[in-house]
XYZ file of N, CA and C in Angstrom:
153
model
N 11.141 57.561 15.971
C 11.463 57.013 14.672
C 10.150 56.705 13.950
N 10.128 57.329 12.885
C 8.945 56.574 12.108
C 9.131 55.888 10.665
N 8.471 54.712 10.424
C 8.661 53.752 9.620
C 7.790 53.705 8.729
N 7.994 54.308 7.461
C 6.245 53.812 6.132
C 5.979 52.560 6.225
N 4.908 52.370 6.198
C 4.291 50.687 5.755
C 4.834 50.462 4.121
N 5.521 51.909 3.682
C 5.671 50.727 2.294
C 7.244 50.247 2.707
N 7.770 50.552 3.583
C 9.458 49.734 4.582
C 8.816 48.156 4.579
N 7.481 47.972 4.995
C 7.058 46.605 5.886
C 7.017 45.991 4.826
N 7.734 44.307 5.444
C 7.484 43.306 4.911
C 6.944 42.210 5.356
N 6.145 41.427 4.529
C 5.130 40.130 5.565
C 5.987 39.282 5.724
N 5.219 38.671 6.409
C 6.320 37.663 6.928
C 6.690 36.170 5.981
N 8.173 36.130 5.498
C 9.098 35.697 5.132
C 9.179 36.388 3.702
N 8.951 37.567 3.602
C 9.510 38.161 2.839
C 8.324 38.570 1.675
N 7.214 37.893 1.835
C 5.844 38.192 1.437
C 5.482 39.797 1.476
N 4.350 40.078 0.786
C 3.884 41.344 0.190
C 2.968 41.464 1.615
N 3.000 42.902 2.226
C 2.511 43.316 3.111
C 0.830 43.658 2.894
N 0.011 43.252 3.236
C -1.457 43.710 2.845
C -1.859 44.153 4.190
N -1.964 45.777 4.144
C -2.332 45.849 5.549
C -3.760 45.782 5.508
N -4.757 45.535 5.190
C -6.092 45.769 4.852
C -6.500 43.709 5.726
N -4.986 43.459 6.020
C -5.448 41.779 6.768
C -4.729 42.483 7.981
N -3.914 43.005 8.379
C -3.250 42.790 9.640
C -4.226 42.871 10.509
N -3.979 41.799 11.612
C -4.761 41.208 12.787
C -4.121 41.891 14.136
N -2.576 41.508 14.123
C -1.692 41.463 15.244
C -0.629 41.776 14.367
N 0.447 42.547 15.642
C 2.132 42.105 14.836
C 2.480 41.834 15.893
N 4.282 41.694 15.850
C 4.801 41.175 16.879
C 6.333 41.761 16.522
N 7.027 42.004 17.747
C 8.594 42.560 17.480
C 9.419 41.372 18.112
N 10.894 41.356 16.907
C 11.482 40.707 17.364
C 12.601 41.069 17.352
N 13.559 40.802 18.477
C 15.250 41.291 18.205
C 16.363 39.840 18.145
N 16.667 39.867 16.917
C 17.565 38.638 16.078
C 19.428 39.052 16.931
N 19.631 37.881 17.178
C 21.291 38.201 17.872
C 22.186 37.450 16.981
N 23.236 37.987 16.951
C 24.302 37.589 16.578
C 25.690 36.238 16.752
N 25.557 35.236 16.661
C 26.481 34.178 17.000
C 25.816 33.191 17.876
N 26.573 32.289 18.711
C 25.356 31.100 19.336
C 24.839 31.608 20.577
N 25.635 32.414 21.437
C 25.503 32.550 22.253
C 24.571 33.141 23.113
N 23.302 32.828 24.086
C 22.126 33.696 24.475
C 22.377 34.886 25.146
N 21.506 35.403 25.116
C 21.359 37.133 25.567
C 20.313 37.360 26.233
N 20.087 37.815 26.831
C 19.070 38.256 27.617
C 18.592 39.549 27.321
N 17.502 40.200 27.283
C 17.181 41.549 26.472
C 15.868 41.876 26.912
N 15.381 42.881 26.862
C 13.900 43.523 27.178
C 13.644 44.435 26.274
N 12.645 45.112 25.696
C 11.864 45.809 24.445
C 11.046 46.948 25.933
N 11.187 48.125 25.859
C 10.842 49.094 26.312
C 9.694 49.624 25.344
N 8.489 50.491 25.127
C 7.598 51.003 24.219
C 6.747 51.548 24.870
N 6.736 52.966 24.721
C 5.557 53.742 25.626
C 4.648 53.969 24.638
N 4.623 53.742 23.448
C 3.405 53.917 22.376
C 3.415 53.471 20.859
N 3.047 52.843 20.506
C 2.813 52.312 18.737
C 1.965 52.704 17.960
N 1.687 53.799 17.645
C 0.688 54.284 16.413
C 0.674 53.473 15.068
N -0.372 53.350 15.056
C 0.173 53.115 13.498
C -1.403 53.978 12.492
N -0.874 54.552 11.885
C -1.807 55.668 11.140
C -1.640 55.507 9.617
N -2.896 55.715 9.480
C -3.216 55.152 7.564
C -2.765 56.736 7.156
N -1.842 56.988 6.022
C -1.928 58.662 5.931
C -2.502 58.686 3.924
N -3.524 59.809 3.827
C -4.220 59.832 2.565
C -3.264 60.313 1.862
C-alpha cells in the first residue's frame, strides 16, 4: 500500500511539515470499551521524497 504525504496529517489535525519530522509512530484506534489485544507486523517503511 502506498500513502502520499499530501494523505498525512499532523498531529491533531495540524498541517503536516515534513521538512520537521523527527519520529512517527502507528496507532490502531478500537471500537467500543472493551480491550483488545493486537500486534502491528512491518517488514519495511520507506518513506521517499518524490520530485
Amino acid at each position: 500500500m502506498t500513502i502520499p504525504f499530501s494523505q498525512f496529517r499532523g498531529k491533531n489535525g495540524g498541517r503536516l511539515d515534513t521538512s520537521a519530522i523527527q519520529h512517527f509512530a502507528l496507532y490502531c484506534n478500537t471500537m467500543g470499551d472493551e480491550p483488545v489485544e493486537s500486534d502491528f507486523y512491518f517488514d519495511d517503511i520507506p518513506a521517499v521524497k518524490a520530485d
